[in-house]
Structure formats: C-alpha cells, structure tokens
C-alpha cells in the first residue's frame, strides 16, 4: 500500500465516518468516475450476503481491510480465530470495541502467523488495495497455508481497471490521490492463475453482490 493510500484511509473524513456512518463519501478520479462508499452497511452487522462468505471460511481467518469490524465480530461470535487488519486506527478501535481482534497495519507489512492462515478475506472491494491486484494476490498467497482459501468480493461489472482516486465528501476531495483497482470475476480469475491461486467457486447473492473463492496452489 502506498503512503498516500495509507493516509487517505487512516485520517480525516473516512476515519470519522467509521464512528458516524454517512452516505456522502465516495472514491472519485479525475475523469468523472465515482464509487460510493457504503459506510452504513460496512458499519452495521453482517448481513445475509456476508453470511454466505462466513459459511465458507475454514481455519483461522485474516480479514484484510476489516473496516468497522462487522465480519470480525460475526466470526468471533462463531468461535473462529480471526484477526482484522486495517490501516485506519479508528477502524481497528471500532473492531476491538465490537469484541474482535485487529491490528492497525497494511497487508504489505509483516503480519502475525504468516503462512498459517486458513482463510483470507478481501471483501467490500478490497481487491482494489494498492491498485495492483496481482501484487496483492501474491502477498495474500504468502499469508495463507499451502491449501489456504481466499474469499474475494468482485465488481458487479466485468471490469479490470486501474484508477488514480481520491476520497470525496460530497463533491469535495478530502484525501491525496492514491491508486485503486476495480476487478470483475473473470479478471480476478486471470490474475489469480498467475499469482498462486486457482478458482474454486463463484457465487452471486440475491442482492447482487459477487464473490469468488480461490484456493492456494503450488
């Protein structure tokens, strides 16, 4: 994760919104593209679409970009060993207050139990972290064990894009520019094949969210 990206998520409007969800934050680039950040859902309890992910988790779970901790909270309630990782200190505090375990750290920093996690999560668009899906997939491959699982939420459209974005509050930019990626299901499978993964399953929920399960391979 780049320094501007780290700073964008760890301070300012996004950090405050973790505690007081609002509908006005979005990722926008200089070409008019915008993606609303669904903070109200992210800060709520796990919903039925989330539970389709939780049911597929095996072993210890690493939630990358855990945000306000709804998935960490839900997995902890199911008796799972789970650790959330997020660059935003406010997100980590919120996760811990919900009864979970979390670290304020980038996925590219040294992490506990590297190579031993049974499942890693990249939900809520977090495959976009760092703007380089293959680099991210290779990093996560090093975090799970030799038959580990990675559960990814993909974009609804079949896209494979790299963008330079800022966090916006309404029409106003509130962060520096940082790289982000948008990856659809087919593109994810292509990136996975060259990054130490094979596709094990894909599914779409009734609400239109799209997920892929990847299995580590040698």
XYZ file of N, CA, C and O in Angstrom:
872
model
N 0.847 -1.185 0.000
C 0.000 0.000 0.000
C 0.883 1.236 0.000
O 1.849 1.321 0.744
N 0.565 2.222 -0.850
C 1.344 3.431 -0.938
C 1.064 4.344 0.246
O 0.018 4.255 0.878
N 2.013 5.252 0.527
C 1.813 6.195 1.637
C 0.569 7.052 1.455
O -0.188 7.246 2.416
N 0.302 7.625 0.250
C -0.936 8.397 0.102
C -2.189 7.572 0.377
O -3.153 8.063 0.964
N -2.182 6.309 -0.044
C -3.341 5.449 0.214
C -3.498 5.209 1.706
O -4.607 5.270 2.252
N -2.386 4.934 2.370
C -2.409 4.722 3.815
C -2.997 5.939 4.511
O -3.897 5.828 5.349
N -2.513 7.121 4.150
C -3.002 8.344 4.785
C -4.465 8.606 4.471
O -5.219 9.094 5.313
N -4.893 8.275 3.251
C -6.277 8.532 2.861
C -7.267 7.795 3.749
O -8.301 8.338 4.147
N -6.951 6.539 4.060
C -7.878 5.716 4.839
C -7.686 5.874 6.342
O -8.559 5.484 7.113
N -6.563 6.426 6.770
C -6.267 6.421 8.204
C -6.550 7.741 8.901
O -6.364 7.849 10.110
N -6.980 8.753 8.166
C -7.241 10.032 8.812
C -8.390 10.746 8.125
O -8.870 10.324 7.071
N -8.846 11.834 8.724
C -9.818 12.696 8.086
C -11.217 12.131 8.031
O -11.675 11.436 8.930
N -11.896 12.412 6.917
C -13.327 12.139 6.800
C -13.655 10.663 6.926
O -14.646 10.288 7.557
N -12.853 9.796 6.315
C -13.153 8.364 6.399
C -13.033 7.867 7.833
O -13.898 7.144 8.327
N -11.974 8.247 8.527
C -11.780 7.806 9.910
C -12.939 8.265 10.798
O -13.423 7.507 11.651
N -13.405 9.495 10.609
C -14.538 9.978 11.394
C -15.813 9.227 11.049
O -16.646 8.932 11.920
N -15.976 8.885 9.767
C -17.195 8.226 9.326
C -17.315 6.799 9.857
O -18.418 6.260 9.938
N -16.195 6.184 10.216
C -16.248 4.865 10.831
C -17.081 4.912 12.106
O -17.813 3.984 12.443
N -16.974 6.023 12.832
C -17.738 6.176 14.068
C -19.127 6.736 13.819
O -20.057 6.439 14.563
N -19.290 7.553 12.778
C -20.581 8.145 12.448
C -20.828 7.936 10.966
O -20.497 8.795 10.144
N -21.399 6.773 10.584
C -21.567 6.466 9.160
C -22.367 7.552 8.435
O -23.319 8.101 8.960
N -21.938 7.846 7.217
C -22.645 8.813 6.394
C -22.665 8.313 4.968
O -21.944 7.402 4.610
N -23.510 8.914 4.150
C -23.702 8.423 2.792
C -22.925 9.230 1.761
O -23.025 8.961 0.575
N -22.141 10.205 2.197
C -21.587 11.176 1.258
C -20.163 10.877 0.812
O -19.625 11.624 0.009
N -19.529 9.846 1.325
C -18.156 9.560 0.924
C -18.123 8.669 -0.319
O -18.925 7.750 -0.473
N -17.166 8.941 -1.192
C -17.016 8.146 -2.397
C -15.569 8.194 -2.861
O -14.788 9.056 -2.429
N -15.205 7.249 -3.708
C -13.927 7.288 -4.418
C -14.189 7.900 -5.786
O -15.078 7.443 -6.512
N -13.411 8.907 -6.155
C -13.583 9.566 -7.445
C -12.224 9.785 -8.096
O -11.233 10.035 -7.396
N -12.195 9.699 -9.416
C -10.964 10.022 -10.133
C -11.137 11.335 -10.895
O -12.166 12.007 -10.787
N -10.156 11.712 -11.648
C -10.192 12.980 -12.360
C -10.968 12.936 -13.653
O -11.065 13.951 -14.352
N -11.548 11.771 -13.999
C -12.280 11.622 -15.253
C -13.786 11.561 -15.048
O -14.540 11.245 -15.971
N -14.232 11.794 -13.815
C -15.667 11.786 -13.543
C -16.203 10.484 -12.991
O -17.400 10.380 -12.685
N -15.347 9.462 -12.874
C -15.785 8.191 -12.293
C -15.900 8.334 -10.784
O -15.023 8.898 -10.126
N -17.000 7.821 -10.203
C -17.188 7.854 -8.746
C -17.775 6.535 -8.271
O -18.599 5.918 -8.966
N -17.346 6.113 -7.098
C -17.844 4.882 -6.484
C -18.237 5.190 -5.045
O -17.378 5.484 -4.220
N -19.540 5.172 -4.717
C -19.968 5.479 -3.343
C -19.427 4.452 -2.352
O -19.403 3.242 -2.633
N -19.000 4.926 -1.206
C -18.552 4.050 -0.125
C -19.752 3.769 0.780
O -20.305 4.686 1.391
N -20.129 2.504 0.859
C -21.358 2.109 1.564
C -21.094 1.962 3.061
O -21.196 0.873 3.637
N -20.772 3.080 3.696
C -20.357 3.028 5.104
C -21.468 2.559 6.025
O -21.188 1.914 7.039
N -22.695 2.870 5.703
C -23.790 2.425 6.568
C -23.825 0.904 6.659
O -23.952 0.337 7.746
N -23.681 0.225 5.511
C -23.653 -1.244 5.524
C -22.368 -1.760 6.150
O -22.389 -2.714 6.918
N -21.238 -1.129 5.823
C -19.965 -1.592 6.353
C -19.911 -1.507 7.877
O -19.242 -2.316 8.519
N -20.597 -0.533 8.448
C -20.556 -0.327 9.897
C -21.665 -1.063 10.633
O -21.714 -1.046 11.866
N -22.569 -1.706 9.899
C -23.677 -2.441 10.506
C -23.227 -3.859 10.874
O -22.042 -4.191 10.821
N -24.178 -4.689 11.244
C -23.895 -6.105 11.490
C -23.818 -6.851 10.158
O -24.347 -6.400 9.146
N -23.175 -8.006 10.175
C -23.086 -8.835 8.974
C -24.479 -9.181 8.467
O -25.371 -9.530 9.253
N -24.685 -9.065 7.154
C -25.986 -9.371 6.567
C -25.958 -10.747 5.901
O -24.967 -11.479 5.986
N -27.036 -11.090 5.221
C -27.144 -12.430 4.646
C -26.084 -12.667 3.570
O -25.522 -13.760 3.472
N -25.779 -11.651 2.771
C -24.720 -11.809 1.770
C -23.385 -12.073 2.449
O -22.603 -12.931 2.017
N -23.110 -11.342 3.523
C -21.878 -11.586 4.282
C -21.843 -13.013 4.825
O -20.782 -13.652 4.843
N -22.990 -13.493 5.258
C -23.015 -14.841 5.851
C -22.697 -15.922 4.831
O -22.211 -17.000 5.206
N -22.946 -15.659 3.529
C -22.523 -16.652 2.527
C -21.000 -16.764 2.499
O -20.457 -17.822 2.167
N -20.309 -15.677 2.833
C -18.851 -15.690 2.938
C -18.417 -16.386 4.221
O -17.535 -17.254 4.218
N -19.045 -16.026 5.329
C -18.648 -16.573 6.629
C -18.771 -18.093 6.651
O -17.942 -18.770 7.260
N -19.808 -18.621 5.994
C -20.013 -20.077 5.999
C -18.902 -20.821 5.270
O -18.692 -22.013 5.506
N -18.205 -20.150 4.397
C -17.154 -20.791 3.599
C -15.774 -20.694 4.246
O -14.820 -21.291 3.751
N -15.641 -19.937 5.326
C -14.347 -19.789 5.988
C -13.919 -21.074 6.662
O -14.748 -21.781 7.264
N -12.640 -21.388 6.565
C -12.080 -22.548 7.259
C -10.823 -22.113 8.004
O -10.094 -21.225 7.558
N -10.562 -22.733 9.134
C -9.367 -22.425 9.912
C -9.373 -21.002 10.427
O -10.410 -20.343 10.517
N -8.180 -20.503 10.794
C -8.060 -19.118 11.224
C -8.292 -18.179 10.060
O -7.916 -18.467 8.922
N -8.930 -17.042 10.343
C -9.349 -16.119 9.279
C -8.655 -14.773 9.444
O -8.643 -14.196 10.536
N -8.108 -14.264 8.355
C -7.498 -12.942 8.308
C -8.378 -12.053 7.445
O -8.520 -12.286 6.243
N -8.981 -11.018 8.055
C -9.854 -10.093 7.338
C -9.048 -8.853 6.961
O -8.754 -8.004 7.801
N -8.695 -8.753 5.680
C -7.824 -7.687 5.183
C -8.674 -6.480 4.810
O -9.563 -6.578 3.963
N -8.380 -5.344 5.444
C -9.232 -4.171 5.269
C -10.537 -4.359 6.010
O -11.617 -4.178 5.453
N -10.444 -4.694 7.299
C -11.613 -5.118 8.078
C -12.603 -3.995 8.340
O -13.746 -4.243 8.722
N -12.190 -2.722 8.151
C -13.113 -1.623 8.390
C -13.622 -1.615 9.811
O -12.867 -1.830 10.761
N -14.925 -1.382 9.959
C -15.524 -1.281 11.289
C -15.692 -2.624 11.988
O -16.164 -2.673 13.121
N -15.334 -3.717 11.325
C -15.226 -4.997 12.009
C -16.458 -5.874 12.029
O -16.543 -6.799 12.832
N -17.389 -5.668 11.097
C -18.605 -6.489 11.155
C -18.322 -7.965 10.908
O -18.933 -8.832 11.539
N -17.368 -8.276 9.995
C -17.071 -9.685 9.717
C -16.238 -10.293 10.833
O -16.432 -11.458 11.196
N -15.319 -9.515 11.396
C -14.543 -9.994 12.547
C -15.483 -10.290 13.706
O -15.380 -11.336 14.374
N -16.420 -9.386 13.958
C -17.397 -9.592 15.027
C -18.199 -10.876 14.804
O -18.372 -11.690 15.719
N -18.688 -11.061 13.576
C -19.508 -12.233 13.281
C -18.716 -13.527 13.404
O -19.212 -14.529 13.948
N -17.483 -13.537 12.911
C -16.660 -14.747 13.006
C -16.267 -15.043 14.445
O -16.228 -16.209 14.858
N -15.981 -14.007 15.218
C -15.676 -14.207 16.636
C -16.862 -14.845 17.339
O -16.697 -15.761 18.164
N -18.073 -14.391 17.009
C -19.280 -14.965 17.593
C -19.490 -16.415 17.219
O -20.192 -17.148 17.939
N -18.891 -16.850 16.113
C -18.985 -18.248 15.691
C -17.844 -19.089 16.248
O -17.706 -20.250 15.909
N -17.012 -18.476 17.077
C -15.914 -19.212 17.692
C -14.680 -19.355 16.828
O -13.777 -20.135 17.158
N -14.582 -18.565 15.753
C -13.428 -18.639 14.874
C -12.255 -17.835 15.440
O -12.435 -16.795 16.063
N -11.042 -18.311 15.180
C -9.868 -17.465 15.356
C -9.864 -16.488 14.192
O -9.846 -16.881 13.023
N -9.906 -15.199 14.463
C -9.987 -14.218 13.396
C -9.224 -12.965 13.798
O -9.265 -12.543 14.956
N -8.523 -12.387 12.842
C -7.795 -11.142 13.048
C -8.145 -10.177 11.926
O -8.056 -10.524 10.748
N -8.548 -8.962 12.296
C -8.768 -7.918 11.319
C -7.513 -7.085 11.146
O -6.767 -6.853 12.094
N -7.279 -6.624 9.931
C -6.144 -5.757 9.623
C -6.673 -4.549 8.863
O -7.402 -4.704 7.875
N -6.321 -3.355 9.304
C -6.764 -2.148 8.615
C -5.768 -1.029 8.893
O -5.232 -0.939 10.004
N -5.540 -0.173 7.909
C -4.607 0.940 8.105
C -5.235 2.074 8.908
O -4.534 2.969 9.374
N -6.550 2.041 9.073
C -7.256 3.119 9.773
C -7.358 2.807 11.263
O -8.042 1.859 11.645
N -6.701 3.559 12.133
C -6.788 3.287 13.574
C -8.209 3.322 14.104
O -8.558 2.542 14.998
N -9.047 4.206 13.572
C -10.440 4.258 14.025
C -11.157 2.948 13.732
O -11.991 2.490 14.531
N -10.872 2.348 12.579
C -11.478 1.069 12.231
C -11.044 -0.019 13.208
O -11.853 -0.844 13.654
N -9.772 -0.016 13.555
C -9.255 -1.021 14.492
C -9.903 -0.850 15.863
O -10.327 -1.831 16.492
N -10.004 0.377 16.321
C -10.638 0.634 17.626
C -12.080 0.156 17.619
O -12.548 -0.496 18.566
N -12.802 0.459 16.542
C -14.198 0.031 16.449
C -14.311 -1.487 16.444
O -15.182 -2.063 17.107
N -13.427 -2.155 15.729
C -13.443 -3.621 15.687
C -13.200 -4.207 17.071
O -13.896 -5.142 17.493
N -12.230 -3.662 17.778
C -11.932 -4.158 19.120
C -13.109 -3.898 20.059
O -13.474 -4.761 20.884
N -13.750 -2.746 19.926
C -14.919 -2.435 20.765
C -16.081 -3.377 20.490
O -16.954 -3.553 21.349
N -16.094 -4.000 19.318
C -17.141 -4.971 18.982
C -16.754 -6.380 19.424
O -17.436 -7.349 19.104
N -15.651 -6.498 20.133
C -15.254 -7.790 20.676
C -14.286 -8.568 19.816
O -13.973 -9.729 20.118
N -13.761 -7.941 18.751
C -12.843 -8.640 17.868
C -11.395 -8.280 18.125
O -11.083 -7.423 18.959
N -10.511 -8.920 17.384
C -9.071 -8.625 17.428
C -8.684 -7.974 16.117
O -9.107 -8.415 15.047
N -7.875 -6.917 16.193
C -7.480 -6.216 14.985
C -6.167 -5.492 15.195
O -5.814 -5.131 16.325
N -5.463 -5.268 14.083
C -4.197 -4.537 14.077
C -4.275 -3.384 13.101
O -4.849 -3.515 12.009
N -3.675 -2.250 13.456
C -3.557 -1.123 12.548
C -2.295 -1.319 11.713
O -1.190 -0.961 12.137
N -2.486 -1.907 10.535
C -1.343 -2.296 9.730
C -1.775 -2.496 8.284
O -2.926 -2.832 8.002
N -0.861 -2.297 7.363
C -1.103 -2.608 5.962
C -0.909 -4.107 5.734
O -0.097 -4.758 6.412
N -1.626 -4.627 4.747
C -1.449 -6.033 4.393
C -0.024 -6.298 3.922
O 0.469 -7.440 4.019
N 0.681 -5.272 3.463
C 2.044 -5.453 2.973
C 3.086 -5.336 4.083
O 4.282 -5.539 3.836
N 2.654 -5.014 5.293
C 3.541 -5.026 6.450
C 3.669 -6.445 6.996
O 2.845 -7.317 6.684
N 4.674 -6.721 7.823
C 4.734 -8.029 8.487
C 3.487 -8.256 9.338
O 3.020 -7.347 10.032
N 2.935 -9.470 9.262
C 1.704 -9.801 9.978
C 1.889 -11.077 10.791
O 2.717 -11.925 10.454
N 1.109 -11.241 11.854
C 1.209 -12.463 12.659
C 0.838 -13.707 11.848
O -0.001 -13.654 10.944
N 1.459 -14.809 12.189
C 1.108 -16.126 11.650
C 1.181 -16.191 10.120
O 0.384 -16.898 9.482
N 2.120 -15.507 9.529
C 2.234 -15.560 8.064
C 2.455 -17.000 7.597
O 3.255 -17.740 8.160
N 1.725 -17.378 6.573
C 1.813 -18.720 6.025
C 0.987 -19.752 6.753
O 1.021 -20.929 6.390
N 0.181 -19.315 7.749
C -0.582 -20.275 8.561
C -2.080 -20.038 8.555
O -2.836 -20.847 9.086
N -2.546 -18.944 7.957
C -3.976 -18.661 7.978
C -4.724 -19.615 7.069
O -4.272 -19.946 5.973
N -5.883 -20.069 7.531
C -6.699 -20.968 6.714
C -7.481 -20.234 5.645
O -7.695 -20.743 4.545
N -7.931 -19.019 5.973
C -8.745 -18.227 5.049
C -8.349 -16.762 5.159
O -8.115 -16.256 6.259
N -8.283 -16.090 4.027
C -8.134 -14.632 3.995
C -9.345 -14.046 3.287
O -9.935 -14.675 2.402
N -9.723 -12.833 3.694
C -10.888 -12.152 3.121
C -10.464 -10.847 2.459
O -9.698 -10.075 3.034
N -10.986 -10.606 1.263
C -10.887 -9.312 0.578
C -12.308 -8.940 0.148
O -12.733 -9.231 -0.973
N -13.048 -8.339 1.057
C -14.471 -8.054 0.863
C -14.656 -6.549 0.696
O -13.758 -5.763 0.991
N -15.816 -6.134 0.223
C -16.162 -4.710 0.075
C -15.209 -3.975 -0.868
O -14.841 -2.818 -0.632
N -14.775 -4.653 -1.926
C -13.906 -4.006 -2.912
C -12.447 -3.980 -2.557
O -11.650 -3.336 -3.256
N -12.046 -4.693 -1.502
C -10.659 -4.614 -1.047
C -9.647 -5.283 -1.972
O -8.436 -5.143 -1.753
N -10.110 -5.957 -3.018
C -9.174 -6.412 -4.046
C -8.517 -5.204 -4.718
O -7.462 -5.317 -5.353
N -9.095 -4.030 -4.532
C -8.532 -2.811 -5.100
C -7.346 -2.255 -4.352
O -6.651 -1.352 -4.865
N -7.062 -2.751 -3.151
C -5.984 -2.202 -2.320
C -4.658 -2.188 -3.079
O -4.224 -3.205 -3.627
N -4.025 -1.027 -3.109
C -2.713 -0.893 -3.739
C -2.739 -0.677 -5.229
O -1.698 -0.363 -5.825
N -3.904 -0.879 -5.865
C -4.013 -0.649 -7.298
C -3.324 -1.668 -8.168
O -3.172 -1.454 -9.371
N -2.916 -2.804 -7.605
C -2.187 -3.836 -8.350
C -2.668 -5.200 -7.871
O -2.107 -5.780 -6.937
N -3.732 -5.749 -8.482
C -4.321 -6.992 -7.987
C -3.348 -8.164 -7.921
O -3.414 -8.962 -6.982
N -2.457 -8.287 -8.883
C -1.543 -9.436 -8.865
C -0.557 -9.335 -7.709
O -0.265 -10.341 -7.058
N -0.067 -8.146 -7.443
C 0.818 -7.976 -6.289
C 0.073 -8.328 -4.991
O 0.616 -9.013 -4.114
N -1.161 -7.856 -4.873
C -1.946 -8.144 -3.681
C -2.220 -9.639 -3.551
O -2.083 -10.218 -2.458
N -2.584 -10.279 -4.640
C -2.858 -11.719 -4.602
C -1.610 -12.514 -4.223
O -1.694 -13.497 -3.479
N -0.456 -12.111 -4.734
C 0.785 -12.806 -4.369
C 1.083 -12.613 -2.883
O 1.538 -13.561 -2.214
N 0.840 -11.412 -2.383
C 1.076 -11.165 -0.956
C 0.159 -12.026 -0.100
O 0.610 -12.644 0.880
N -1.121 -12.097 -0.457
C -2.055 -12.897 0.337
C -1.707 -14.382 0.231
O -1.868 -15.132 1.208
N -1.187 -14.792 -0.934
C -0.774 -16.205 -1.066
C 0.285 -16.558 -0.025
O 0.305 -17.677 0.498
N 1.149 -15.606 0.320
C 2.172 -15.857 1.328
C 1.608 -15.893 2.748
O 2.264 -16.393 3.662
N 0.401 -15.369 2.926
C -0.175 -15.283 4.271
C -0.941 -16.540 4.667
O -1.046 -16.857 5.856
N -1.506 -17.261 3.684
C -2.294 -18.455 3.997
C -1.414 -19.700 3.886
O -0.336 -19.666 3.295
N -1.899 -20.805 4.445
C -1.124 -22.049 4.354
C -1.245 -22.651 2.960
O -1.947 -22.123 2.087
N -0.587 -23.752 2.726
C -0.403 -24.261 1.363
C -1.706 -24.656 0.686
O -1.765 -24.737 -0.549
N -2.786 -24.896 1.444
C -4.097 -25.171 0.854
C -5.117 -24.126 1.298
O -6.314 -24.395 1.349
N -4.632 -22.938 1.617
C -5.495 -21.884 2.147
C -6.493 -21.357 1.129
O -6.384 -21.577 -0.079
N -7.462 -20.634 1.659
C -8.577 -20.128 0.877
C -8.558 -18.604 0.910
O -8.239 -17.998 1.937
N -8.893 -17.990 -0.205
C -9.076 -16.545 -0.288
C -10.466 -16.281 -0.840
O -10.812 -16.746 -1.929
N -11.270 -15.534 -0.083
C -12.630 -15.190 -0.495
C -12.635 -13.716 -0.881
O -12.299 -12.853 -0.072
N -13.015 -13.443 -2.126
C -12.917 -12.107 -2.706
C -14.285 -11.648 -3.171
O -15.008 -12.398 -3.852
N -14.633 -10.402 -2.841
C -15.813 -9.780 -3.437
C -15.361 -9.000 -4.671
O -14.475 -8.144 -4.577
N -15.962 -9.294 -5.808
C -15.577 -8.674 -7.066
C -16.597 -7.615 -7.486
O -17.700 -7.541 -6.954
N -16.215 -6.812 -8.466
C -17.125 -5.807 -9.010
C -18.278 -6.488 -9.742
O -18.144 -7.594 -10.272
N -19.419 -5.802 -9.770
C -20.586 -6.369 -10.453
C -20.365 -6.463 -11.957
O -20.801 -7.417 -12.607
N -19.661 -5.474 -12.525
C -19.381 -5.481 -13.965
C -18.079 -6.223 -14.238
O -17.231 -6.375 -13.353
N -17.944 -6.689 -15.486
C -16.710 -7.383 -15.863
C -15.657 -6.338 -16.236
O -15.456 -6.014 -17.412
N -15.016 -5.799 -15.231
C -14.028 -4.745 -15.419
C -12.661 -5.227 -14.955
O -12.543 -6.189 -14.200
N -11.647 -4.536 -15.403
C -10.270 -4.761 -14.943
C -9.549 -3.430 -15.126
O -8.909 -3.197 -16.151
N -9.702 -2.553 -14.144
C -9.281 -1.162 -14.298
C -8.334 -0.732 -13.186
O -8.415 -1.220 -12.049
N -7.438 0.175 -13.537
C -6.570 0.828 -12.563
C -6.905 2.309 -12.592
O -6.934 2.914 -13.662
N -7.159 2.877 -11.444
C -7.538 4.287 -11.379
C -6.719 5.004 -10.322
O -6.241 4.388 -9.366
N -6.591 6.306 -10.514
C -5.976 7.185 -9.521
C -7.109 7.962 -8.884
O -7.774 8.764 -9.540
N -7.373 7.723 -7.616
C -8.594 8.220 -6.980
C -8.275 9.064 -5.748
O -7.160 9.040 -5.221
N -9.274 9.802 -5.319
C -9.282 10.471 -4.022
C -10.564 10.083 -3.307
O -11.571 9.766 -3.944
N -10.555 10.137 -1.989
C -11.796 10.081 -1.238
C -12.451 11.460 -1.324
O -11.798 12.487 -1.132
N -13.745 11.456 -1.653
C -14.518 12.687 -1.719
C -15.618 12.675 -0.656
O -16.241 11.641 -0.413
N -15.833 13.827 -0.037
C -17.007 14.054 0.816
C -17.937 14.952 0.018
O -17.659 16.138 -0.161
N -19.011 14.382 -0.502
C -19.825 15.112 -1.459
C -19.012 15.368 -2.713
O -18.445 14.459 -3.304
N -18.883 16.628 -3.113
C -18.098 16.999 -4.288
C -16.669 17.389 -3.940
O -15.878 17.704 -4.820
N -16.334 17.351 -2.656
C -15.055 17.900 -2.194
C -14.038 16.794 -1.955
O -14.277 15.876 -1.181
N -12.854 16.852 -2.601
C -11.812 15.860 -2.309
C -11.247 16.075 -0.914
O -10.983 17.203 -0.507
N -11.084 14.971 -0.183
C -10.605 15.071 1.205
C -9.387 14.185 1.437
O -9.034 13.903 2.583
N -8.747 13.735 0.379
C -7.518 12.949 0.526
C -6.601 13.242 -0.648
O -7.020 13.819 -1.660
N -5.359 12.817 -0.510
C -4.437 12.835 -1.638
C -4.842 11.759 -2.640
O -5.648 10.864 -2.351
N -4.266 11.827 -3.832
C -4.518 10.820 -4.863
C -3.785 9.524 -4.504
O -2.652 9.542 -4.021
N -4.447 8.395 -4.720
C -3.805 7.099 -4.494
C -4.330 6.088 -5.511
O -5.392 6.273 -6.104
N -3.597 4.991 -5.755
C -4.015 4.004 -6.752
C -5.079 3.062 -6.203
O -5.052 2.676 -5.028
N -5.995 2.688 -7.067
C -7.053 1.741 -6.708
C -7.359 0.894 -7.928
O -7.131 1.311 -9.069
N -7.863 -0.311 -7.708
C -8.203 -1.212 -8.806
C -9.659 -1.647 -8.694
O -10.197 -1.765 -7.594
N -10.275 -1.880 -9.830
C -11.602 -2.491 -9.904
C -11.472 -3.771 -10.707
O -10.959 -3.751 -11.829
N -11.961 -4.867 -10.134
C -11.728 -6.180 -10.730
C -13.027 -6.972 -10.727
O -13.633 -7.190 -9.673
N -13.458 -7.396 -11.906
C -14.603 -8.279 -12.023
C -14.197 -9.734 -11.864
O -13.018 -10.067 -11.712
N -15.180 -10.606 -11.944
C -14.942 -12.028 -11.670
C -13.984 -12.663 -12.676
O -13.049 -13.373 -12.294
N -14.200 -12.426 -13.965
C -13.327 -13.037 -14.976
C -11.905 -12.525 -14.849
O -10.939 -13.294 -14.945
N -11.758 -11.221 -14.618
C -10.410 -10.652 -14.466
C -9.723 -11.218 -13.234
O -8.515 -11.495 -13.261
N -10.475 -11.389 -12.153
C -9.872 -11.951 -10.953
C -9.322 -13.343 -11.232
O -8.204 -13.681 -10.802
N -10.071 -14.149 -11.937
C -9.598 -15.500 -12.247
C -8.312 -15.467 -13.065
O -7.405 -16.273 -12.846
N -8.204 -14.517 -13.985
C -6.965 -14.400 -14.784
C -5.794 -14.002 -13.886
O -4.715 -14.588 -13.983
N -6.010 -13.019 -13.040
C -4.938 -12.584 -12.148
C -4.553 -13.699 -11.178
O -3.373 -13.887 -10.870
N -5.548 -14.413 -10.689
C -5.291 -15.487 -9.726
C -4.415 -16.574 -10.327
O -3.515 -17.102 -9.662
N -4.668 -16.913 -11.589
C -3.937 -18.014 -12.231
C -2.445 -17.747 -12.312
O -1.646 -18.692 -12.344
N -2.050 -16.470 -12.332
C -0.630 -16.144 -12.402
C -0.065 -15.718 -11.054
O 1.078 -15.264 -10.985
N -0.852 -15.908 -9.995
C -0.443 -15.426 -8.675
C -0.522 -16.481 -7.585
O -0.566 -16.162 -6.400
N -0.575 -17.756 -7.986
C -0.546 -18.830 -6.998
C -1.898 -19.308 -6.523
O -1.998 -19.941 -5.462
N -2.965 -19.057 -7.312
C -4.319 -19.437 -6.911
C -5.042 -20.137 -8.054
O -4.745 -19.902 -9.217
N -6.027 -20.948 -7.694
C -6.969 -21.479 -8.673
C -8.376 -21.166 -8.180
O -8.632 -21.140 -6.976
N -9.267 -20.912 -9.122
C -10.657 -20.626 -8.740
C -11.345 -21.898 -8.274
O -11.320 -22.918 -8.969
N -11.975 -21.833 -7.106
C -12.683 -22.986 -6.555
C -14.189 -22.845 -6.676
O -14.907 -23.851 -6.787
N -14.676 -21.607 -6.648
C -16.129 -21.395 -6.641
C -16.402 -19.925 -6.930
O -15.585 -19.054 -6.629
N -17.561 -19.645 -7.511
C -18.040 -18.273 -7.613
C -19.545 -18.264 -7.351
O -20.243 -19.216 -7.654
N -20.027 -17.191 -6.761
C -21.465 -17.106 -6.482
C -21.907 -15.644 -6.440
O -21.111 -14.742 -6.214
N -23.189 -15.447 -6.682
C -23.816 -14.133 -6.633
C -24.996 -14.205 -5.681
O -25.788 -15.152 -5.745
N -25.124 -13.232 -4.808
C -26.208 -13.239 -3.829
C -27.464 -12.595 -4.415
O -27.428 -11.942 -5.459
N -28.561 -12.769 -3.701
C -29.837 -12.212 -4.152
C -29.764 -10.694 -4.279
O -30.448 -10.099 -5.114
N -28.936 -10.059 -3.458
C -28.784 -8.618 -3.511
C -27.820 -8.125 -4.582
O -27.573 -6.918 -4.686
N -27.259 -9.044 -5.364
C -26.402 -8.649 -6.475
C -24.935 -8.470 -6.141
O -24.189 -7.864 -6.914
N -24.486 -9.007 -4.995
C -23.065 -8.968 -4.685
C -22.396 -10.222 -5.256
O -22.990 -11.308 -5.246
N -21.154 -10.054 -5.723
C -20.456 -11.121 -6.442
C -19.201 -11.543 -5.663
O -18.431 -10.687 -5.204
N -18.998 -12.852 -5.555
C -17.887 -13.390 -4.785
C -17.203 -14.518 -5.541
O -17.823 -15.236 -6.320
N -15.899 -14.667 -5.243
C -15.108 -15.767 -5.795
C -14.284 -16.379 -4.661
O -13.702 -15.644 -3.854
N -14.239 -17.697 -4.626
C -13.349 -18.408 -3.701
C -12.152 -18.912 -4.488
O -12.308 -19.585 -5.519
N -10.964 -18.566 -4.011
C -9.711 -19.016 -4.622
C -9.002 -19.961 -3.668
O -8.966 -19.710 -2.454
N -8.399 -20.998 -4.228
C -7.645 -21.968 -3.431
C -6.174 -21.842 -3.775
O -5.803 -21.763 -4.944
N -5.332 -21.795 -2.747
C -3.894 -21.695 -2.973
C -3.381 -22.924 -3.692
O -3.849 -24.046 -3.476
N -2.418 -22.724 -4.586
C -1.802 -23.840 -5.276
C -0.308 -23.588 -5.384
O 0.166 -22.474 -5.216
N 0.413 -24.613 -5.656
C 1.871 -24.505 -5.805
C 2.237 -24.326 -7.263
O 1.583 -24.859 -8.125
